CSV table of C-alpha atoms (C1' of nucleotides) in Angstrom, one decimal:
chain,number,residue,atom,x,y,z
Q,1,MET,CA,-21.8,0.7,-13.1
Q,2,ALA,CA,-20.1,2.0,-10.0
Q,3,GLU,CA,-16.5,0.9,-9.8
Q,4,GLU,CA,-15.4,-1.2,-6.8
Q,5,ARG,CA,-13.5,1.0,-4.3
Q,6,SER,CA,-9.9,0.4,-5.1
Q,7,THR,CA,-7.4,-0.9,-2.5
Q,8,ARG,CA,-5.7,2.4,-2.7
Q,9,ASP,CA,-8.9,4.2,-1.7
Q,10,ARG,CA,-9.7,1.7,1.0
Q,11,VAL,CA,-6.3,2.3,2.5
Q,12,LEU,CA,-6.8,6.1,2.4
Q,13,ASP,CA,-10.2,5.7,4.0
Q,14,ALA,CA,-8.7,3.6,6.8
Q,15,PHE,CA,-5.9,6.1,7.4
Q,16,GLU,CA,-8.5,8.9,7.6
Q,17,ARG,CA,-10.7,7.0,10.0
Q,18,LEU,CA,-7.8,6.4,12.3
Q,19,LEU,CA,-6.6,10.0,12.2
Q,20,VAL,CA,-10.1,11.2,13.0
Q,21,GLY,CA,-10.9,8.6,15.6
Q,22,ALA,CA,-7.7,8.2,17.4
Q,23,GLY,CA,-5.2,10.7,16.2
Q,24,SER,CA,-1.9,10.6,14.3
Q,25,ARG,CA,0.0,8.7,16.9
Q,26,ALA,CA,-2.4,5.8,16.6
Q,27,ALA,CA,-2.5,5.9,12.8
Q,28,THR,CA,0.5,3.7,12.3
Q,29,LEU,CA,1.1,1.7,9.2
Q,30,ASP,CA,0.2,-1.5,11.1
Q,31,ALA,CA,-3.0,0.0,12.3
Q,32,VAL,CA,-3.9,1.4,8.9
Q,33,ALA,CA,-3.2,-1.9,7.2
Q,34,ALA,CA,-5.3,-3.8,9.7
Q,35,GLU,CA,-8.2,-1.3,9.4
Q,36,ALA,CA,-8.1,-1.5,5.6
Q,37,GLY,CA,-8.0,-5.3,5.7
Q,38,VAL,CA,-4.7,-5.5,3.9
Q,39,SER,CA,-1.2,-6.6,5.0
Q,40,LYS,CA,1.5,-4.0,5.7
Q,41,GLY,CA,3.3,-5.1,2.6
Q,42,GLY,CA,0.2,-4.7,0.6
Q,43,LEU,CA,-0.2,-1.1,1.9
Q,44,LEU,CA,3.4,-0.3,1.2
Q,45,TYR,CA,3.0,-1.4,-2.4
Q,46,HIS,CA,0.5,1.5,-2.9
Q,47,PHE,CA,2.3,4.0,-0.7
Q,48,HIS,CA,6.0,3.6,-0.3
Q,49,SER,CA,6.2,5.5,3.0
Q,50,ARG,CA,4.0,7.2,5.6
Q,51,GLU,CA,4.7,10.5,3.9
Q,52,ALA,CA,3.4,9.1,0.6
Q,53,LEU,CA,0.3,8.1,2.5
Q,54,VAL,CA,-0.2,11.7,3.7
Q,55,ASP,CA,0.4,13.1,0.2
Q,56,GLY,CA,-2.1,10.7,-1.3
Q,57,MET,CA,-4.7,11.8,1.2
Q,58,VAL,CA,-4.1,15.5,0.6
Q,59,GLU,CA,-4.3,15.0,-3.1
Q,60,ARG,CA,-7.6,13.2,-2.8
Q,61,LEU,CA,-8.8,15.9,-0.4
Q,62,ARG,CA,-8.2,18.6,-3.0
Q,63,GLU,CA,-10.3,16.8,-5.5
Q,64,GLN,CA,-13.1,16.4,-3.0
Q,65,ALA,CA,-12.9,20.0,-2.1
Q,66,ALA,CA,-13.2,21.2,-5.7
Q,67,ARG,CA,-16.5,19.3,-5.9
Q,68,ASP,CA,-17.7,20.7,-2.6
Q,69,VAL,CA,-17.1,24.3,-3.6
Q,70,GLU,CA,-19.2,23.7,-6.7
Q,71,LEU,CA,-22.0,22.3,-4.6
Q,72,MET,CA,-21.8,25.2,-2.2
Q,73,ARG,CA,-22.0,27.7,-5.1
Q,74,SER,CA,-25.1,26.2,-6.5
Q,75,ALA,CA,-26.8,25.1,-3.3
Q,76,GLU,CA,-30.5,25.5,-3.0
Q,77,GLN,CA,-30.4,26.9,0.5
Q,78,GLY,CA,-27.7,29.3,-0.5
Q,79,PRO,CA,-24.0,29.2,0.2
Q,80,VAL,CA,-24.2,30.3,3.9
Q,81,GLY,CA,-26.7,27.6,4.8
Q,82,PHE,CA,-24.8,25.0,2.9
Q,83,TYR,CA,-21.6,26.0,4.5
Q,84,LEU,CA,-22.9,26.0,8.1
Q,85,GLU,CA,-24.8,22.7,7.7
Q,86,THR,CA,-21.7,21.0,6.3
Q,87,SER,CA,-19.6,22.4,9.1
Q,88,VAL,CA,-21.1,20.1,11.7
Q,89,ASP,CA,-19.7,16.7,10.9
Q,90,THR,CA,-22.2,15.1,8.7
Q,91,GLY,CA,-20.2,11.9,8.4
Q,92,SER,CA,-19.5,12.5,4.8
Q,93,ASP,CA,-16.3,11.3,3.1
Q,94,PHE,CA,-15.3,14.9,2.6
Q,95,ASP,CA,-15.8,15.8,6.3
Q,96,ARG,CA,-13.7,12.9,7.3
Q,97,ALA,CA,-10.9,13.9,4.9
Q,98,LEU,CA,-11.0,17.4,6.1
Q,99,ILE,CA,-10.7,16.6,9.8
Q,100,ALA,CA,-8.0,14.0,9.0
Q,101,ALA,CA,-6.0,16.6,7.1
Q,102,SER,CA,-6.3,19.1,9.9
Q,103,ARG,CA,-4.7,16.5,12.2
Q,104,ILE,CA,-1.8,16.2,9.9
Q,105,ALA,CA,-1.6,20.0,9.4
Q,106,GLN,CA,-1.1,20.4,13.1
Q,107,GLU,CA,2.1,18.5,12.8
Q,108,HIS,CA,3.5,21.1,10.5
Q,109,ASP,CA,3.0,19.2,7.2
Q,110,HIS,CA,3.3,21.7,4.4
Q,111,GLY,CA,1.1,19.9,1.9
Q,112,ALA,CA,-1.8,19.5,4.4
Q,113,ARG,CA,-1.5,23.1,5.5
Q,114,THR,CA,-1.5,24.7,2.1
Q,115,ALA,CA,-4.3,22.5,1.0
Q,116,LEU,CA,-6.5,23.5,3.9
Q,117,ALA,CA,-5.6,27.1,3.4
Q,118,ASP,CA,-6.5,26.9,-0.2
Q,119,ILE,CA,-9.9,25.3,0.6
Q,120,ARG,CA,-10.7,27.9,3.2
Q,121,ASP,CA,-9.9,30.6,0.7
Q,122,ALA,CA,-12.2,29.1,-1.8
Q,123,TRP,CA,-15.0,28.9,0.7
Q,124,PHE,CA,-14.4,32.5,1.8
Q,125,GLY,CA,-14.5,33.5,-1.8
Q,126,VAL,CA,-18.0,32.1,-2.3
Q,127,LEU,CA,-19.3,33.5,1.0
Q,128,ASN,CA,-17.9,36.9,0.3
Q,129,GLU,CA,-19.2,37.0,-3.2
Q,130,HIS,CA,-22.6,36.0,-2.1
Q,131,LEU,CA,-22.9,38.3,0.9
Q,132,GLY,CA,-20.9,41.3,-0.4
Q,133,ASP,CA,-19.8,41.9,3.2
Q,134,GLU,CA,-16.3,40.8,4.2
Q,135,ALA,CA,-16.7,41.2,7.9
Q,136,LEU,CA,-19.8,39.0,7.9
Q,137,ALA,CA,-18.3,36.5,5.6
Q,138,ARG,CA,-15.2,36.2,7.8
Q,139,THR,CA,-17.4,35.9,10.9
Q,140,ILE,CA,-19.5,33.2,9.4
Q,141,GLN,CA,-16.4,31.3,8.4
Q,142,LEU,CA,-15.2,31.5,12.0
Q,143,ILE,CA,-18.5,30.1,13.2
Q,144,GLY,CA,-18.1,27.3,10.8
Q,145,ASP,CA,-14.6,26.7,12.1
Q,146,GLY,CA,-15.9,26.7,15.6
Q,147,LEU,CA,-18.6,24.1,14.8
Q,148,TYR,CA,-15.9,22.0,13.2
Q,149,PHE,CA,-13.5,22.3,16.0
Q,150,ASP,CA,-16.1,21.4,18.6
Q,151,ASP,CA,-17.3,18.4,16.7
Q,152,THR,CA,-13.8,17.3,16.1
Q,153,THR,CA,-12.8,17.5,19.7
Q,154,GLY,CA,-15.9,15.8,21.0
Q,155,LEU,CA,-17.0,19.0,22.7
Q,156,GLY,CA,-19.9,20.9,21.2
Q,157,SER,CA,-23.3,21.7,22.5
Q,158,PRO,CA,-26.5,19.9,21.2
Q,159,ASP,CA,-28.2,22.7,19.2
Q,160,ALA,CA,-25.3,24.8,18.2
Q,161,LEU,CA,-26.5,25.3,14.7
Q,162,GLY,CA,-29.9,26.4,15.8
Q,163,HIS,CA,-28.4,29.1,18.0
Q,164,VAL,CA,-26.3,30.3,15.1
Q,165,ARG,CA,-29.3,30.5,12.8
Q,166,LYS,CA,-31.2,32.6,15.4
Q,167,VAL,CA,-28.4,35.1,15.7
Q,168,LEU,CA,-27.9,35.3,12.0
Q,169,GLY,CA,-31.6,35.9,11.7
Q,170,ARG,CA,-31.3,39.1,13.7
Q,171,LEU,CA,-28.8,40.3,11.2
Q,172,GLY,CA,-31.2,39.7,8.4
Q,173,HIS,CA,-29.9,36.4,7.2
M,1,MET,CA,10.6,36.8,45.8
M,2,ALA,CA,9.4,34.8,42.8
M,3,GLU,CA,10.3,31.2,43.1
M,4,GLU,CA,12.5,29.6,40.4
M,5,ARG,CA,10.5,27.6,37.9
M,6,SER,CA,10.7,24.0,39.1
M,7,THR,CA,12.1,21.3,36.9
M,8,ARG,CA,8.6,19.7,37.0
M,9,ASP,CA,7.2,22.9,35.5
M,10,ARG,CA,9.9,23.3,33.0
M,11,VAL,CA,9.2,19.7,31.8
M,12,LEU,CA,5.5,20.5,31.4
M,13,ASP,CA,6.3,23.7,29.6
M,14,ALA,CA,8.5,21.8,27.2
M,15,PHE,CA,5.9,19.1,26.6
M,16,GLU,CA,3.3,21.8,25.8
M,17,ARG,CA,5.6,23.7,23.4
M,18,LEU,CA,6.3,20.5,21.5
M,19,LEU,CA,2.6,19.5,21.4
M,20,VAL,CA,1.7,23.0,20.1
M,21,GLY,CA,4.6,23.4,17.7
M,22,ALA,CA,4.9,19.9,16.3
M,23,GLY,CA,2.1,17.7,17.5
M,24,SER,CA,1.8,14.7,19.7
M,25,ARG,CA,3.8,12.4,17.5
M,26,ALA,CA,6.8,14.6,17.9
M,27,ALA,CA,6.4,15.2,21.6
M,28,THR,CA,8.3,12.1,22.6
M,29,LEU,CA,10.0,11.7,26.0
M,30,ASP,CA,13.4,12.1,24.3
M,31,ALA,CA,12.3,15.3,22.6
M,32,VAL,CA,10.6,16.7,25.8
M,33,ALA,CA,13.7,16.0,27.9
M,34,ALA,CA,16.0,17.7,25.4
M,35,GLU,CA,13.6,20.7,25.1
M,36,ALA,CA,13.5,21.0,28.9
M,37,GLY,CA,17.2,20.6,29.2
M,38,VAL,CA,17.1,17.5,31.3
M,39,SER,CA,17.9,13.9,30.7
M,40,LYS,CA,15.2,11.3,30.0
M,41,GLY,CA,16.0,9.7,33.4
M,42,GLY,CA,15.5,13.1,35.0
M,43,LEU,CA,12.2,13.6,33.3
M,44,LEU,CA,11.0,10.1,34.3
M,45,TYR,CA,11.8,10.9,37.9
M,46,HIS,CA,9.1,13.5,37.9
M,47,PHE,CA,6.7,11.7,35.6
M,48,HIS,CA,6.8,8.0,35.7
M,49,SER,CA,5.2,7.5,32.3
M,50,ARG,CA,4.0,9.5,29.3
M,51,GLU,CA,0.5,9.2,30.7
M,52,ALA,CA,1.6,10.8,33.9
M,53,LEU,CA,3.0,13.6,31.9
M,54,VAL,CA,-0.4,14.2,30.3
M,55,ASP,CA,-2.1,14.0,33.6
M,56,GLY,CA,0.2,16.5,35.1
M,57,MET,CA,-0.4,18.9,32.3
M,58,VAL,CA,-4.1,18.6,32.5
M,59,GLU,CA,-4.0,19.2,36.3
M,60,ARG,CA,-2.0,22.3,35.8
M,61,LEU,CA,-4.4,23.4,33.0
M,62,ARG,CA,-7.3,23.2,35.4
M,63,GLU,CA,-5.6,25.5,37.9
M,64,GLN,CA,-4.8,28.0,35.1
M,65,ALA,CA,-8.3,27.9,33.9
M,66,ALA,CA,-9.8,28.7,37.3
M,67,ARG,CA,-7.7,31.8,37.4
M,68,ASP,CA,-8.7,32.7,33.8
M,69,VAL,CA,-12.4,32.5,34.5
M,70,GLU,CA,-12.0,34.8,37.4
M,71,LEU,CA,-10.2,37.3,35.2
M,72,MET,CA,-12.9,37.0,32.6
M,73,ARG,CA,-15.6,37.6,35.2
M,74,SER,CA,-14.1,40.8,36.4
M,75,ALA,CA,-12.5,42.1,33.2
M,76,GLU,CA,-12.6,45.8,32.5
M,77,GLN,CA,-13.7,45.4,28.9
M,78,GLY,CA,-16.4,42.9,29.9
M,79,PRO,CA,-16.5,39.1,29.6
M,80,VAL,CA,-17.2,39.1,25.8
M,81,GLY,CA,-14.3,41.3,24.9
M,82,PHE,CA,-12.0,39.5,27.3
M,83,TYR,CA,-13.1,36.1,25.9
M,84,LEU,CA,-12.6,37.0,22.3
M,85,GLU,CA,-9.3,38.8,22.8
M,86,THR,CA,-7.9,35.8,24.6
M,87,SER,CA,-9.2,33.4,21.9
M,88,VAL,CA,-6.6,34.5,19.5
M,89,ASP,CA,-3.4,33.0,20.6
M,90,THR,CA,-1.8,35.7,22.8
M,91,GLY,CA,1.2,33.5,23.6
M,92,SER,CA,0.2,33.3,27.2
M,93,ASP,CA,1.0,30.2,29.2
M,94,PHE,CA,-2.6,29.4,29.5
M,95,ASP,CA,-3.2,29.6,25.7
M,96,ARG,CA,-0.3,27.2,25.2
M,97,ALA,CA,-1.7,24.8,27.8
M,98,LEU,CA,-5.1,25.0,26.2
M,99,ILE,CA,-3.9,24.2,22.7
M,100,ALA,CA,-1.6,21.5,24.0
M,101,ALA,CA,-4.6,19.9,25.8
M,102,SER,CA,-6.7,20.0,22.7
M,103,ARG,CA,-4.0,18.1,20.9
M,104,ILE,CA,-4.2,15.4,23.5
M,105,ALA,CA,-8.0,15.4,23.6
M,106,GLN,CA,-8.0,14.6,19.9
M,107,GLU,CA,-6.4,11.3,20.8
M,108,HIS,CA,-9.3,10.3,22.9
M,109,ASP,CA,-7.7,11.1,26.3
M,110,HIS,CA,-10.5,11.2,28.8
M,111,GLY,CA,-8.8,13.5,31.3
M,112,ALA,CA,-8.0,16.1,28.6
M,113,ARG,CA,-11.4,15.9,27.1
M,114,THR,CA,-13.3,16.4,30.4
M,115,ALA,CA,-11.0,19.2,31.4
M,116,LEU,CA,-11.6,21.1,28.2
M,117,ALA,CA,-15.3,20.4,28.4
M,118,ASP,CA,-15.4,21.8,32.0
M,119,ILE,CA,-13.5,24.9,31.0
M,120,ARG,CA,-15.8,25.5,28.1
M,121,ASP,CA,-18.8,25.2,30.4
M,122,ALA,CA,-17.3,27.7,32.8
M,123,TRP,CA,-16.7,30.2,29.9
M,124,PHE,CA,-20.2,29.7,28.6
M,125,GLY,CA,-21.6,30.2,32.1
M,126,VAL,CA,-20.0,33.6,32.4
M,127,LEU,CA,-21.0,34.7,28.8
M,128,ASN,CA,-24.6,33.6,29.3
M,129,GLU,CA,-24.9,35.2,32.7
M,130,HIS,CA,-23.5,38.4,31.3
M,131,LEU,CA,-25.5,38.5,28.1
M,132,GLY,CA,-28.7,36.8,29.3
M,133,ASP,CA,-29.1,35.4,25.7
M,134,GLU,CA,-28.2,31.8,25.2
M,135,ALA,CA,-28.2,31.8,21.4
M,136,LEU,CA,-25.8,34.8,21.3
M,137,ALA,CA,-23.6,33.3,24.1
M,138,ARG,CA,-23.3,30.1,22.2
M,139,THR,CA,-22.5,31.9,18.9
M,140,ILE,CA,-19.8,34.0,20.5
M,141,GLN,CA,-18.3,30.9,22.0
M,142,LEU,CA,-18.3,29.3,18.5
M,143,ILE,CA,-16.5,32.3,17.1
M,144,GLY,CA,-14.0,32.0,19.9
M,145,ASP,CA,-13.5,28.4,19.0
M,146,GLY,CA,-13.1,29.3,15.4
M,147,LEU,CA,-10.4,31.9,16.2
M,148,TYR,CA,-8.6,29.3,18.3
M,149,PHE,CA,-8.8,26.7,15.7
M,150,ASP,CA,-7.5,29.0,13.0
M,151,ASP,CA,-4.6,30.2,15.0
M,152,THR,CA,-3.8,26.7,16.0
M,153,THR,CA,-3.8,25.3,12.5
M,154,GLY,CA,-1.7,28.1,11.2
M,155,LEU,CA,-4.6,29.3,9.1
M,156,GLY,CA,-6.5,32.4,10.0
M,157,SER,CA,-6.9,35.7,8.4
M,158,PRO,CA,-5.1,38.9,9.6
M,159,ASP,CA,-7.8,41.0,11.1
M,160,ALA,CA,-10.3,38.3,12.1
M,161,LEU,CA,-11.0,39.9,15.4
M,162,GLY,CA,-11.8,43.2,13.8
M,163,HIS,CA,-14.3,41.7,11.6
M,164,VAL,CA,-16.0,40.0,14.5
M,165,ARG,CA,-16.3,43.2,16.5
M,166,LYS,CA,-17.9,44.9,13.5
M,167,VAL,CA,-20.6,42.2,13.2
M,168,LEU,CA,-21.2,42.1,17.0
M,169,GLY,CA,-21.5,45.9,16.8
M,170,ARG,CA,-24.5,45.6,14.5
M,171,LEU,CA,-26.1,43.3,17.1
M,172,GLY,CA,-25.7,46.0,19.7
M,173,HIS,CA,-22.6,44.6,21.4
Z,1,DG,C1',-0.9,-6.8,-6.3
Z,2,DT,C1',-0.6,-8.9,-2.1
Z,3,DC,C1',1.8,-11.6,1.2
Z,4,DT,C1',5.6,-13.2,4.8
Z,5,DA,C1',10.0,-12.6,6.7
Z,6,DT,C1',13.2,-9.7,8.3
Z,7,DA,C1',16.2,-5.6,9.5
Z,8,DC,C1',16.7,-1.7,12.3
Z,9,DG,C1',16.2,2.5,14.7
Z,10,DC,C1',13.2,4.9,17.9
Z,11,DG,C1',10.1,5.5,21.9
Z,12,DG,C1',8.9,4.2,26.5
Z,13,DA,C1',10.5,2.5,30.6
Z,14,DT,C1',13.7,0.2,34.5
Z,15,DA,C1',18.0,-0.2,37.3
Z,16,DG,C1',21.3,1.7,39.6
Z,17,DA,C1',25.4,5.0,40.1
Z,18,DC,C1',26.4,9.6,41.6
T,1,DG,C1',17.1,14.8,42.0
T,2,DT,C1',19.5,13.9,38.1
T,3,DC,C1',22.4,11.1,35.3
T,4,DT,C1',24.0,6.8,32.3
T,5,DA,C1',23.3,2.3,30.8
T,6,DT,C1',20.3,-0.9,29.2
T,7,DC,C1',16.1,-3.6,27.8
T,8,DC,C1',12.2,-4.5,24.9
T,9,DG,C1',8.5,-3.8,21.9
T,10,DC,C1',6.7,-1.1,18.2
T,11,DG,C1',6.8,1.6,13.9
T,12,DT,C1',8.9,2.1,9.4
T,13,DA,C1',10.8,0.1,5.6
T,14,DT,C1',13.1,-3.5,2.4
T,15,DA,C1',13.5,-8.1,0.0
T,16,DG,C1',11.6,-11.4,-2.1
T,17,DA,C1',8.1,-15.4,-2.6
T,18,DC,C1',3.6,-16.3,-4.5
DNA sequence: GTCTATACGCGGATAGAC
DNA sequence: GTCTATCCGCGTATAGAC
């Protein structure tokens, strides 16, 4: 039977939702506690400081990423399709964690930065291995980043993914 | 003779540097004043609130953007080359303003979001007009966003732009 | 494990001197 | 136009009851 989501996880979920939805400035301990439906004291039992909250989030992100890379490797539609489709925000837990971490990384947090760098390296490894074409692999990764960024910033055109497919089609993909 | 940079502008410069270098959380009025070499009171004479600071920055960004679009339109290397080259952080004032605004936009600021959306529309207009190919124009814009995002997050591979050129070359550009 | 109460410094903002 | 002094609320963190 599926375990109940622990308070710890619910707090991290709340933290991520606030980071994604309103930015780091708004993701205060007060706000996180309220969003998670727990008192500030309750939150601070699980995470002794804001920094610990960030660390906990990054740690969980790494676990999620390891699973994602496995899915990408063995995806039915191939790694490229899987990567691009999951670069537009699908609303998955992993997407949310990734965007949340990028918010923190922008503040110079070392843990978040290296985690994101490692995850990107893993993705690139799969793309490059599959395509056998570094330039194309890098370009596709950039397109994925662009899709992400646009989604994340609330910009982004309606059928971005469709346009990309069209162009990749001309390249024989 | 070139005018001295006004205090107002120096404050906005400082605000942008902090936003880009350390994030919105770190860009406090105290920090901005110190970075600009002015007292908090001095800063608040020019901008009555943090919100006013953001508005001033966005307003200046729009002026810079109008100039950039003109440069893009008439660039020697063509709009695509100009766009991609200026998508990696060149360290220009405009780049800094753009990245700074994207930080603020992530916090749901309406002014920053619409300004960025308008600027992106203008860029797309030039690309699409020049290429006469919407799918390609959108894809190139995504690549530019990706370059931006990577630079911005401190990720990004060394010769990203070179790889992109290679792939675009295969498409006949 | 979760809560309430409390301490305390920081960030945003005002008043008024120079 | 720029400064210092000051106010107040918020964000982080601790102590200790339940």
